[in-house]
Short mmCIF file of C-alpha atoms in Angstrom, two decimals:
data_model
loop_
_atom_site.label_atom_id
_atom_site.label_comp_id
_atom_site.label_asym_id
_atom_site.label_seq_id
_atom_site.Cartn_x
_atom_site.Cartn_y
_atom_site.Cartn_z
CA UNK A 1 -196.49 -18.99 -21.38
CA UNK A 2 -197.22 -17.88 -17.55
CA UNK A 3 -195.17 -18.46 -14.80
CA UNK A 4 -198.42 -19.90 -13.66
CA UNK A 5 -198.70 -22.82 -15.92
CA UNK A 6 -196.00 -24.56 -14.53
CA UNK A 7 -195.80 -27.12 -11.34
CA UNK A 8 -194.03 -25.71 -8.43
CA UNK A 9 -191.30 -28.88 -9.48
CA UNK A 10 -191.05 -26.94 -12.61
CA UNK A 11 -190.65 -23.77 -11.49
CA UNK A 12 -188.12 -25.21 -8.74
CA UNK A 13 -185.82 -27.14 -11.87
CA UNK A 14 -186.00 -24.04 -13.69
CA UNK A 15 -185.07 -21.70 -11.20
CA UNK A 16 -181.56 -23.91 -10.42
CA UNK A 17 -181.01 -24.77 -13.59
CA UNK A 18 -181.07 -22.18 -16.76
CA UNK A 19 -183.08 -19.76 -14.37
CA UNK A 20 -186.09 -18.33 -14.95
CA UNK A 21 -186.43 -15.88 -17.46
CA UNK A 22 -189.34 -13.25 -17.19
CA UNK A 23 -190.44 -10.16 -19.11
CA UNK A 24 -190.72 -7.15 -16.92
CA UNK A 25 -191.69 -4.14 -18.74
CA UNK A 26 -188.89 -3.34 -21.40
CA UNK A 27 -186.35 -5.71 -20.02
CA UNK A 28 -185.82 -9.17 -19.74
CA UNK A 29 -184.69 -10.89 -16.40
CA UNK A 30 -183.06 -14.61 -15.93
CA UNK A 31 -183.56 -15.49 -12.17
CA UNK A 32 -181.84 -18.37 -10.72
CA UNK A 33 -181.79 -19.72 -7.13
CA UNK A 34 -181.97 -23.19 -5.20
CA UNK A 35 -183.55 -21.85 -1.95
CA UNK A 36 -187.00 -24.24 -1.25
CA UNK A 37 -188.19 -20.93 0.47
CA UNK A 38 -188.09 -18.35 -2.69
CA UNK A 39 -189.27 -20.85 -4.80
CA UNK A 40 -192.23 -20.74 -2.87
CA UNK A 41 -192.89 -17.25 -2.79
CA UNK A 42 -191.29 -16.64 -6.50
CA UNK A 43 -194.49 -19.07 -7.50
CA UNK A 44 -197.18 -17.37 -6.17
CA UNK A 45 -195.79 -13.74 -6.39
CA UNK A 46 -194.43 -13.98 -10.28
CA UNK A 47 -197.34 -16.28 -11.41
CA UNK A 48 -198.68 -13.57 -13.94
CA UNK A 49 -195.61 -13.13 -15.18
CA UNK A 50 -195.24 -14.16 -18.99
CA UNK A 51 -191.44 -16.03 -20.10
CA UNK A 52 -189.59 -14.58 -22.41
CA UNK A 53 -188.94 -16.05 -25.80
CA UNK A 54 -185.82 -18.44 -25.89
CA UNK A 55 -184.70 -16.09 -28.70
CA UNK A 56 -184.65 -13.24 -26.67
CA UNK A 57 -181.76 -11.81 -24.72
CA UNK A 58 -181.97 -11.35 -20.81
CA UNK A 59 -180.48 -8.23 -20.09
CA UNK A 60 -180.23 -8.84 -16.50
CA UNK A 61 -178.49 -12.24 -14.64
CA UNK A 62 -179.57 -12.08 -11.19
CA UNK A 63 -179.50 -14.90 -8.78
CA UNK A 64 -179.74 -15.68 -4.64
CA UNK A 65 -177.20 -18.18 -3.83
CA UNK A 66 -176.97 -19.37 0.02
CA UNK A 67 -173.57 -18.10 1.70
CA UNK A 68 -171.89 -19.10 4.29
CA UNK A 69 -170.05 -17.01 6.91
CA UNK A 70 -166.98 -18.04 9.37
CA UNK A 71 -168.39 -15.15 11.62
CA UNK A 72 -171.90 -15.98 11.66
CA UNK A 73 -171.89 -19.87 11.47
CA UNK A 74 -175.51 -20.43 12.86
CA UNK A 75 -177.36 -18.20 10.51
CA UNK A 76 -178.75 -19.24 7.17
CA UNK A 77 -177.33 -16.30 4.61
CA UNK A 78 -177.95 -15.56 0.92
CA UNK A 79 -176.48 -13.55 -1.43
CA UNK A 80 -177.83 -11.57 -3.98
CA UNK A 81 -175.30 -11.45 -7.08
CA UNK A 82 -175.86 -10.22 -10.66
CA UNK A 83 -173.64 -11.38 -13.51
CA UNK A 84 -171.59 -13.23 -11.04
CA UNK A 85 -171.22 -9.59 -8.61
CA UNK A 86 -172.18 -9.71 -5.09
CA UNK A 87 -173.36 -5.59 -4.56
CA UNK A 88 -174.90 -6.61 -1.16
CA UNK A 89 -173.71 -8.39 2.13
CA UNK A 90 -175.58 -11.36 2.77
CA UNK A 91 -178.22 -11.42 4.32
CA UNK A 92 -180.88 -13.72 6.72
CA UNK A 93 -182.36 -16.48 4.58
CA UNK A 94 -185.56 -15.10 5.08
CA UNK A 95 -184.83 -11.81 3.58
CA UNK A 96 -184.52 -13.16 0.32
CA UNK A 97 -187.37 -12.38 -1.68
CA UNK A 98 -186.83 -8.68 -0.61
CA UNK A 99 -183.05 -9.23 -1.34
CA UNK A 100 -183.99 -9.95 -4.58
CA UNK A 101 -186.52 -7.51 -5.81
CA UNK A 102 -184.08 -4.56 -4.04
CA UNK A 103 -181.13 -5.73 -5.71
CA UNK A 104 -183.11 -6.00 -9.48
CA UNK A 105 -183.79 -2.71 -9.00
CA UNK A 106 -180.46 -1.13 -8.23
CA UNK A 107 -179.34 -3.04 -11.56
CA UNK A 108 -182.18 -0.96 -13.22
CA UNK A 109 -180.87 2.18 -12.04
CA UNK A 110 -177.49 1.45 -12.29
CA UNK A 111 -177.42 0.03 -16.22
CA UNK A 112 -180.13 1.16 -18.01
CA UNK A 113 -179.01 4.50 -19.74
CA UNK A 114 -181.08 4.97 -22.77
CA UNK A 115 -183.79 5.96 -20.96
CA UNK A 116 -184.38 8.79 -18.33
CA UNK A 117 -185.57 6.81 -14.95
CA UNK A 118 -187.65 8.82 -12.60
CA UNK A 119 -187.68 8.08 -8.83
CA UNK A 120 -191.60 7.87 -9.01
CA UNK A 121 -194.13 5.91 -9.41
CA UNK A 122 -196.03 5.74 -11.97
CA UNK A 123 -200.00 4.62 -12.97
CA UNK A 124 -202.40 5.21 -15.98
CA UNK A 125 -205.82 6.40 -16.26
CA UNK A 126 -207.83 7.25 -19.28
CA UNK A 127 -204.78 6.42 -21.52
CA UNK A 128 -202.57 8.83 -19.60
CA UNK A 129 -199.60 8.27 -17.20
CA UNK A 130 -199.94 9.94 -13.87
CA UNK A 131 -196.23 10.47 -12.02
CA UNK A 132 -195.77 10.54 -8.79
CA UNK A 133 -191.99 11.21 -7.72
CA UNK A 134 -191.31 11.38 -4.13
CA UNK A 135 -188.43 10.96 -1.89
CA UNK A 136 -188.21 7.64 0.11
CA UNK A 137 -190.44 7.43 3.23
CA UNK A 138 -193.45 10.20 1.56
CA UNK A 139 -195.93 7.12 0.94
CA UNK A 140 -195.24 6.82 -2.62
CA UNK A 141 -195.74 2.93 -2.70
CA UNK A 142 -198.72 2.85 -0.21
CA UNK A 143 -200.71 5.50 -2.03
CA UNK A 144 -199.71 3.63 -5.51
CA UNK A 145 -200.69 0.32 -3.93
CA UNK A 146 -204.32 1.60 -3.26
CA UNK A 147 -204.30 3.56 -7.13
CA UNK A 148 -204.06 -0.24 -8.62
CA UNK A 149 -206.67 -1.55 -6.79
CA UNK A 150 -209.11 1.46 -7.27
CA UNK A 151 -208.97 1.13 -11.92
CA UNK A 152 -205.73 2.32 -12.32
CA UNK A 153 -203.42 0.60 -14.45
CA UNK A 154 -199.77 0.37 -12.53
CA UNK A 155 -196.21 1.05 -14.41
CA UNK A 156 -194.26 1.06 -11.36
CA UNK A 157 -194.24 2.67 -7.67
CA UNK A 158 -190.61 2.76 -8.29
CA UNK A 159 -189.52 3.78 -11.63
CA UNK A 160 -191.01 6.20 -13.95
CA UNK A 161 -189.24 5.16 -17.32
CA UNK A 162 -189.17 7.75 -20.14
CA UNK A 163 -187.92 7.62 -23.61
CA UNK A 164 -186.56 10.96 -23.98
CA UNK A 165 -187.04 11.11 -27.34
CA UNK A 166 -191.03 10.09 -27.90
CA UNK A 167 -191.80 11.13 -24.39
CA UNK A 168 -193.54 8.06 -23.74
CA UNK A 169 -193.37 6.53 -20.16
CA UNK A 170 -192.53 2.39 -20.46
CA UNK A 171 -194.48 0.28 -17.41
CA UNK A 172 -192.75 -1.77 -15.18
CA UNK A 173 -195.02 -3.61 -13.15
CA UNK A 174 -193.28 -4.73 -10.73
CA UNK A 175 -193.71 -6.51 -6.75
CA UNK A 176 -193.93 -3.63 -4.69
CA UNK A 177 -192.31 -3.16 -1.44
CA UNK A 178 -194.55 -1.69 1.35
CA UNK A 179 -193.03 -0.88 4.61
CA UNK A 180 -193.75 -1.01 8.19
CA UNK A 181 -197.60 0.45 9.19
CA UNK A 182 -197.77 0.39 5.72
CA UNK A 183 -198.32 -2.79 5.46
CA UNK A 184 -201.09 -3.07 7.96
CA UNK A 185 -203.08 0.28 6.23
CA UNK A 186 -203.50 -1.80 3.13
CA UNK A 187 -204.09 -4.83 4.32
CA UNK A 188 -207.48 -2.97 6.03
CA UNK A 189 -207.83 -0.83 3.22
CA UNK A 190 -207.53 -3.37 0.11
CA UNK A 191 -208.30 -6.78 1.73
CA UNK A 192 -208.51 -8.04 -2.21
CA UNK A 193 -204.34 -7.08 -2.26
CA UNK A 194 -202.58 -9.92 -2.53
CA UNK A 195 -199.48 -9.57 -0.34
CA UNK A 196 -196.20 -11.59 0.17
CA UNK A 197 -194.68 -12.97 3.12
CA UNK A 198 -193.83 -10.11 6.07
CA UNK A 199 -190.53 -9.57 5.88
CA UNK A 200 -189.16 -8.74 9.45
CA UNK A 201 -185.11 -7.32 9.97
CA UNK A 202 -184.59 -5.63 7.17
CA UNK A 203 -182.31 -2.76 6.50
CA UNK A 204 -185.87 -0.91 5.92
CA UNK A 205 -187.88 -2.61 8.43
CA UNK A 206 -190.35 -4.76 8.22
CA UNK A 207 -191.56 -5.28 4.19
CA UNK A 208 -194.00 -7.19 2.86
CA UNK A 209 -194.39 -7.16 -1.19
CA UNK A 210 -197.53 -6.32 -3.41
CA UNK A 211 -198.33 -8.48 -5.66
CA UNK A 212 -199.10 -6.40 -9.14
CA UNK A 213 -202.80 -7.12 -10.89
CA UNK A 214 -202.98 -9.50 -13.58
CA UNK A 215 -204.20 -7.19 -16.05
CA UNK A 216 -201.37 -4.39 -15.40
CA UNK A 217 -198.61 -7.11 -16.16
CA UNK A 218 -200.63 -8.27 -19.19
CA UNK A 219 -200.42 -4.50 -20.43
CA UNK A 220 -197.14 -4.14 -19.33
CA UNK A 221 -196.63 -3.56 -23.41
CA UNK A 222 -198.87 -0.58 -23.98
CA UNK A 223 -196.68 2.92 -23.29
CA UNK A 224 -198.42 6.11 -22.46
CA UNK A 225 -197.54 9.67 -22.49
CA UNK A 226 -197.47 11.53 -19.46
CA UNK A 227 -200.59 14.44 -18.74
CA UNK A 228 -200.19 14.90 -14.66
CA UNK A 229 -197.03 15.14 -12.07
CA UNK A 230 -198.34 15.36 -8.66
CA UNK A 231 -195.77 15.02 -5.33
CA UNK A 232 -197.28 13.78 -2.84
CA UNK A 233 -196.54 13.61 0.69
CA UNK A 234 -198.97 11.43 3.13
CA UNK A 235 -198.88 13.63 6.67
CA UNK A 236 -200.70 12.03 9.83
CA UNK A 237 -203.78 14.34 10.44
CA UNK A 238 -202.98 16.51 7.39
CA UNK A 239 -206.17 17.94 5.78
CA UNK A 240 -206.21 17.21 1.85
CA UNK A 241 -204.32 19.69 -0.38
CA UNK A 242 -204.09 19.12 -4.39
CA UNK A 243 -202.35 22.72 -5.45
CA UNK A 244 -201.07 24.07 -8.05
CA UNK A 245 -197.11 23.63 -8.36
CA UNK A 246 -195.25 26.42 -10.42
CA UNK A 247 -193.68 24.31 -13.26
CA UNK A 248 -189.79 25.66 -12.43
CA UNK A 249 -190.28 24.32 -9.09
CA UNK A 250 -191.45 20.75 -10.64
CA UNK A 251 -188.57 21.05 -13.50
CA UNK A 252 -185.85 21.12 -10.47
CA UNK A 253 -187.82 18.25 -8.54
CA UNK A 254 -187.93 16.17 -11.59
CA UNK A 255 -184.45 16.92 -12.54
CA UNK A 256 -182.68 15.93 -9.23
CA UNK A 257 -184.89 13.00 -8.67
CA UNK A 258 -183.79 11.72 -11.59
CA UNK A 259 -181.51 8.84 -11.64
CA UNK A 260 -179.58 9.36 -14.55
CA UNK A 261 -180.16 12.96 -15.41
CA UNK A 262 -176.36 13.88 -15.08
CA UNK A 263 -175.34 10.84 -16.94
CA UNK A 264 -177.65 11.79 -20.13
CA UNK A 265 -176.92 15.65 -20.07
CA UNK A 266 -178.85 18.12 -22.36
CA UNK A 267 -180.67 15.34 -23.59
CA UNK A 268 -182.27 14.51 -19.94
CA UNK A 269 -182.50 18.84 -19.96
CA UNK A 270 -184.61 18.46 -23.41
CA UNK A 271 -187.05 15.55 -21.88
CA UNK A 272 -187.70 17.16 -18.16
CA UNK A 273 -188.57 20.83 -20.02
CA UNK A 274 -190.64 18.57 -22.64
CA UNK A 275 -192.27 16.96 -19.53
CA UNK A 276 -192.94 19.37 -17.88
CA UNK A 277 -194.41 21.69 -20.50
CA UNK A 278 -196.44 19.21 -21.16
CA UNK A 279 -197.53 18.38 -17.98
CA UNK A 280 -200.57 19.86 -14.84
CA UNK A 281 -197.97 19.69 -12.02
CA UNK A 282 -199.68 19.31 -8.50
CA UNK A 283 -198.22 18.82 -4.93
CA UNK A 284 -200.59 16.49 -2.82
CA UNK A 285 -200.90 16.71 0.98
CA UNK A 286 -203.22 13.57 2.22
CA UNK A 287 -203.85 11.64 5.40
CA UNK A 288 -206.83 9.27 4.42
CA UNK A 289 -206.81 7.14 1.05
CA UNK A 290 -210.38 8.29 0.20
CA UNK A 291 -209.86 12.05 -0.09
CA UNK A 292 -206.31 11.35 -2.00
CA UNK A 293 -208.24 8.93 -4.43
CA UNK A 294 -211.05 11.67 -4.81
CA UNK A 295 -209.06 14.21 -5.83
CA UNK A 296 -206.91 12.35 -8.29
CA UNK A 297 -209.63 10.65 -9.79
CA UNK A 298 -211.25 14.58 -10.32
CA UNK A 299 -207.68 15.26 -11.70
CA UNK A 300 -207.44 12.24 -14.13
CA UNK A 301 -211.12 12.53 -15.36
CA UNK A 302 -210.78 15.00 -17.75
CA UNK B 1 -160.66 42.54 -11.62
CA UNK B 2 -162.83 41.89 -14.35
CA UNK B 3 -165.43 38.99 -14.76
CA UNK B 4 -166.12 36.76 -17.88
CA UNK B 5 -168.27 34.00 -19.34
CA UNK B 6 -166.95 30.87 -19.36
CA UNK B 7 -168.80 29.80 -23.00
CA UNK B 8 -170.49 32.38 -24.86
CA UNK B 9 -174.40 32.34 -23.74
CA UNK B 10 -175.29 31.06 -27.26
CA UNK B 11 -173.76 28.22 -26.22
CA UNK B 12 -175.77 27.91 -23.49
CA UNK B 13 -179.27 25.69 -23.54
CA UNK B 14 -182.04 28.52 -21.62
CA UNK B 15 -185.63 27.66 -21.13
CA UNK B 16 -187.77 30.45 -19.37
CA UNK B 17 -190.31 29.63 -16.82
CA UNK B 18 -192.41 32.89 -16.69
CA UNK B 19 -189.09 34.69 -15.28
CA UNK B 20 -187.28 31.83 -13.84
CA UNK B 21 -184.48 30.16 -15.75
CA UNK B 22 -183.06 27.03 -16.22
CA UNK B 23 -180.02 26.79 -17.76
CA UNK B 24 -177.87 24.22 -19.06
CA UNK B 25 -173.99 24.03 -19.76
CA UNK B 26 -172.76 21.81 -22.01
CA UNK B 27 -169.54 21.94 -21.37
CA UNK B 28 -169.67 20.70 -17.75
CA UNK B 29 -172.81 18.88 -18.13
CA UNK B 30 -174.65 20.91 -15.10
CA UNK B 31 -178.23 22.20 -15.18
CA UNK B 32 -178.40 25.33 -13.24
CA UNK B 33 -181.66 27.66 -12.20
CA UNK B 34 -181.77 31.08 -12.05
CA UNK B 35 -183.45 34.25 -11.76
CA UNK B 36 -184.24 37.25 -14.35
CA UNK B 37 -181.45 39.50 -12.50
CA UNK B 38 -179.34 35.76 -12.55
CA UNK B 39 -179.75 35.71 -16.20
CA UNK B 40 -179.25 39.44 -17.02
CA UNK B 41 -175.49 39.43 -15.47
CA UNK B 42 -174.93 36.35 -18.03
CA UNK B 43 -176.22 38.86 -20.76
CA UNK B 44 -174.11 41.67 -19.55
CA UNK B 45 -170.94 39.47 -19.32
CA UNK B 46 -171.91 37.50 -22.88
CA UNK B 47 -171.05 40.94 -24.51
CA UNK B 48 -167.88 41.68 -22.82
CA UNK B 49 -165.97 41.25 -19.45
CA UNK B 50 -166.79 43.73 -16.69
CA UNK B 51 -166.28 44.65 -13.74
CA UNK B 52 -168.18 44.73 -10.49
CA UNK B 53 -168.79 48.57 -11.05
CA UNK B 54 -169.96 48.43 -14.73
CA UNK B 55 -171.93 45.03 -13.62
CA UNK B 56 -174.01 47.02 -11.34
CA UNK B 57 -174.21 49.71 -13.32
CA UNK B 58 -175.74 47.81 -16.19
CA UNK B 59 -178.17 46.06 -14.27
CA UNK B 60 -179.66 49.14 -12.59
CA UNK B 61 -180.28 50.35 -15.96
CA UNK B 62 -181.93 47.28 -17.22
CA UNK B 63 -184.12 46.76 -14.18
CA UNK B 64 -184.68 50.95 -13.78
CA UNK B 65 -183.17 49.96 -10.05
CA UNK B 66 -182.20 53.13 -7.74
CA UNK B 67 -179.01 50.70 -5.63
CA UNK B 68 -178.42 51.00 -2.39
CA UNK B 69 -175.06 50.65 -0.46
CA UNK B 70 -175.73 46.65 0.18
CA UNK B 71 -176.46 46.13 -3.72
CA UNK B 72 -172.91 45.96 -4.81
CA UNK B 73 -172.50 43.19 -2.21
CA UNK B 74 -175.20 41.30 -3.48
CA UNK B 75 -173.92 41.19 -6.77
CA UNK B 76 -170.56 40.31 -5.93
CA UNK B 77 -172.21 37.38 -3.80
CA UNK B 78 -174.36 36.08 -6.97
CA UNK B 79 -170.80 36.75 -9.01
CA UNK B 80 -168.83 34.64 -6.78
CA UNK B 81 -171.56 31.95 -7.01
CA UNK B 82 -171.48 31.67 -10.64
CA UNK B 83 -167.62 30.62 -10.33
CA UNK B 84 -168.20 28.21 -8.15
CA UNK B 85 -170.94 26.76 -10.41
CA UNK B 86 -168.38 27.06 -12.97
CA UNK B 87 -170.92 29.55 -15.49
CA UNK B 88 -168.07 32.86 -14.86
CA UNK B 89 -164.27 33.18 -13.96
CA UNK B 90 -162.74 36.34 -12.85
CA UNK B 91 -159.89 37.58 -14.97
CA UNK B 92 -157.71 40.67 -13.85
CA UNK B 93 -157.70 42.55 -17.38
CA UNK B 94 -160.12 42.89 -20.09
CA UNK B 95 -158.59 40.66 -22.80
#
């Protein structure tokens, strides 16, 4: 079952009652909240989303719960907590929905240990994951956002998740946050993206979510090994560059981009070498979407 | 003052990049990257302690290097690295 198929009352009971439990990628996540306004955008942004089995365990308890402050009487705050933890201040009501997604993810980077999690997002194309790990602010999401909507499949713009034993990469497929101009590029660029609500005040800006395409979160099952690492770095006025990175140089950017790569040890030293031996390492330098997508679709057609 | 390895380099994980190294230490946990002449005072200390003097001298051989006066310096520099990265700790006899 979707999240689709129910009413919005449905979704609305569910959400302050037991919560709402939905698969994404590898975990399971049990969402709870009362606020009328997530509801809303929970409903239309997680509608592809399938529920897990009432067998299955939720590894994750997250929830928004409205908060009220002595210092700040006149403003609406939430709180986003997970297994009863509060890791953020509150927050504007409005800034829920990003709230939320922000704080799911710092509970994926935080707990999950048994597998190595890349700062990078992540797509596939002709049965092959593509990583691209970047440093916050380099365009990672934006240039992911207009991947998805131009055949490939997405795993995440956040995480790339590797089992460092098989070497295969998990997807994730996940709302994705875009930022500031960002926001306006793709809504030019991809008019067919669906996006959330603009976001305004928050500790990143303005952000406005990506909804992910049907068909990535209905694959969100089907692993893939890794063939291409490029880093790629979106520079106003830049002319295209897709070179050659030595593979040392990409071991050490893999390796302290890495969330957990001190916490796993030699085995995290076994999957990056594995990786990267494995791997066409690339550094791209782009300005315009329709050079970048050129040369990685000449990349990924082989 | 003499120099030593902290664990014996067989106890050390090394993958080769084409003559870059990355190197792993299990006992602290830390990856570290390094060059060939990086990696050749690890092999040099792996088979005994030594000193600045027979460091040098060793790796002049190895690389068929004529030093110059700054080459000492830029040994003991890469030396006093190494401690600090934990890989090497100075010792003031050969035990």
């Amino acid at each position: 079952m979707k999240v689709e198929q129910f009413s919005l009352d449905q979704l609305r009971t569910l959400l302050a009652g037991s919560g709402l439990r939905v698969k994404a990628g590898p975990f399971n996540l049990s969402i709870q909240t009362c606020l009328p306004s997530l509801t809303d955008q929970l409903y239309r942004m997680y509608s592809h989303y399938s529920l897990v089995d009432e067998t299955e365990i939720a590894e994750f308890h997250v929830r928004i719960i409205p908060k009220h402050s002595i210092r700040r009487p006149f403003v609406r705050l939430i709180q986003f907590q997970v297994d009863g933890r509060a890791p953020f201040p509150p927050v504007p009501v409005e800034q829920a929905l990003a709230t939320l997604e922000w704080g799911i993810n710092l509970v994926i980077a935080m707990r999950v240990n048994h597998l190595l999690l890349f700062h990078s997002a992540a797509v596939e194309r002709n049965g092959h994951v593509l990583l691209l790990p970047a440093w916050p602010g380099s365009g990672k999401t934006t240039l992911c956002t207009a991947l998805i909507h131009r055949g490939y499949r997405l795993f995440s713009d956040e995480f790339g998740l590797m089992d460092p034993q098989s070497g295969e990469f998990f997807p994730l497929p996940r709302l994705m946050p875009l930022k500031n101009q960002s926001i306006g590029v793709i809504r030019d660029y991809l008019p067919e993206a669906v996006l959330g609500p603009e976001i305004p005040g928050t500790l990143k800006g303005t952000v406005a979510h990506v909804r992910p395409p049907q068909e990535s979160i209905e694959r969100a099952d089907e692993t893939a090994k890794p063939r291409w690492i490029v880093f790629p770095k979106w520079s106003a006025g830049a002319a295209l560059r897709l070179e050659s990175l030595p593979q040392s140089e990409a071991f050490l950017l893999l390796a302290t981009n890495a969330f957990n790569y001190e916490v796993l040890g030699e085995t995290a030293f076994d999957a990056v070498t594995s990786l990267v031996r494995n791997c066409e390492c690339r550094k791209l330098v782009y300005s315009d979407f329709d050079s970048a997508l050129a040369a990685l679709d000449e990349l990924t057609d082989g | 003052m003499y120099w030593r390895l902290n664990s014996s380099l067989s106890s050390i994980r090394i993958k080769n990049w084409g003559g870059e190294f990355t190197v792993f230490q299990p006992e602290s946990g830390k990856t570290h990257f390094l060059n060939e002449m990086g990696l050749q005072i690890l092999t040099i200390l792996d088979r005994s302690p030594a000193t600045l003097e027979t460091i040098c001298k060793a790796l002049s051989e190895y690389f068929s290097l004529q030093p110059d006066k700054d080459f000492p310096g830029q040994i003991a520099k890469t030396l006093h690295r190494f401690e600090t990265l934990g890989l090497i700790t100075r010792v003031k006899e050969h035990a």
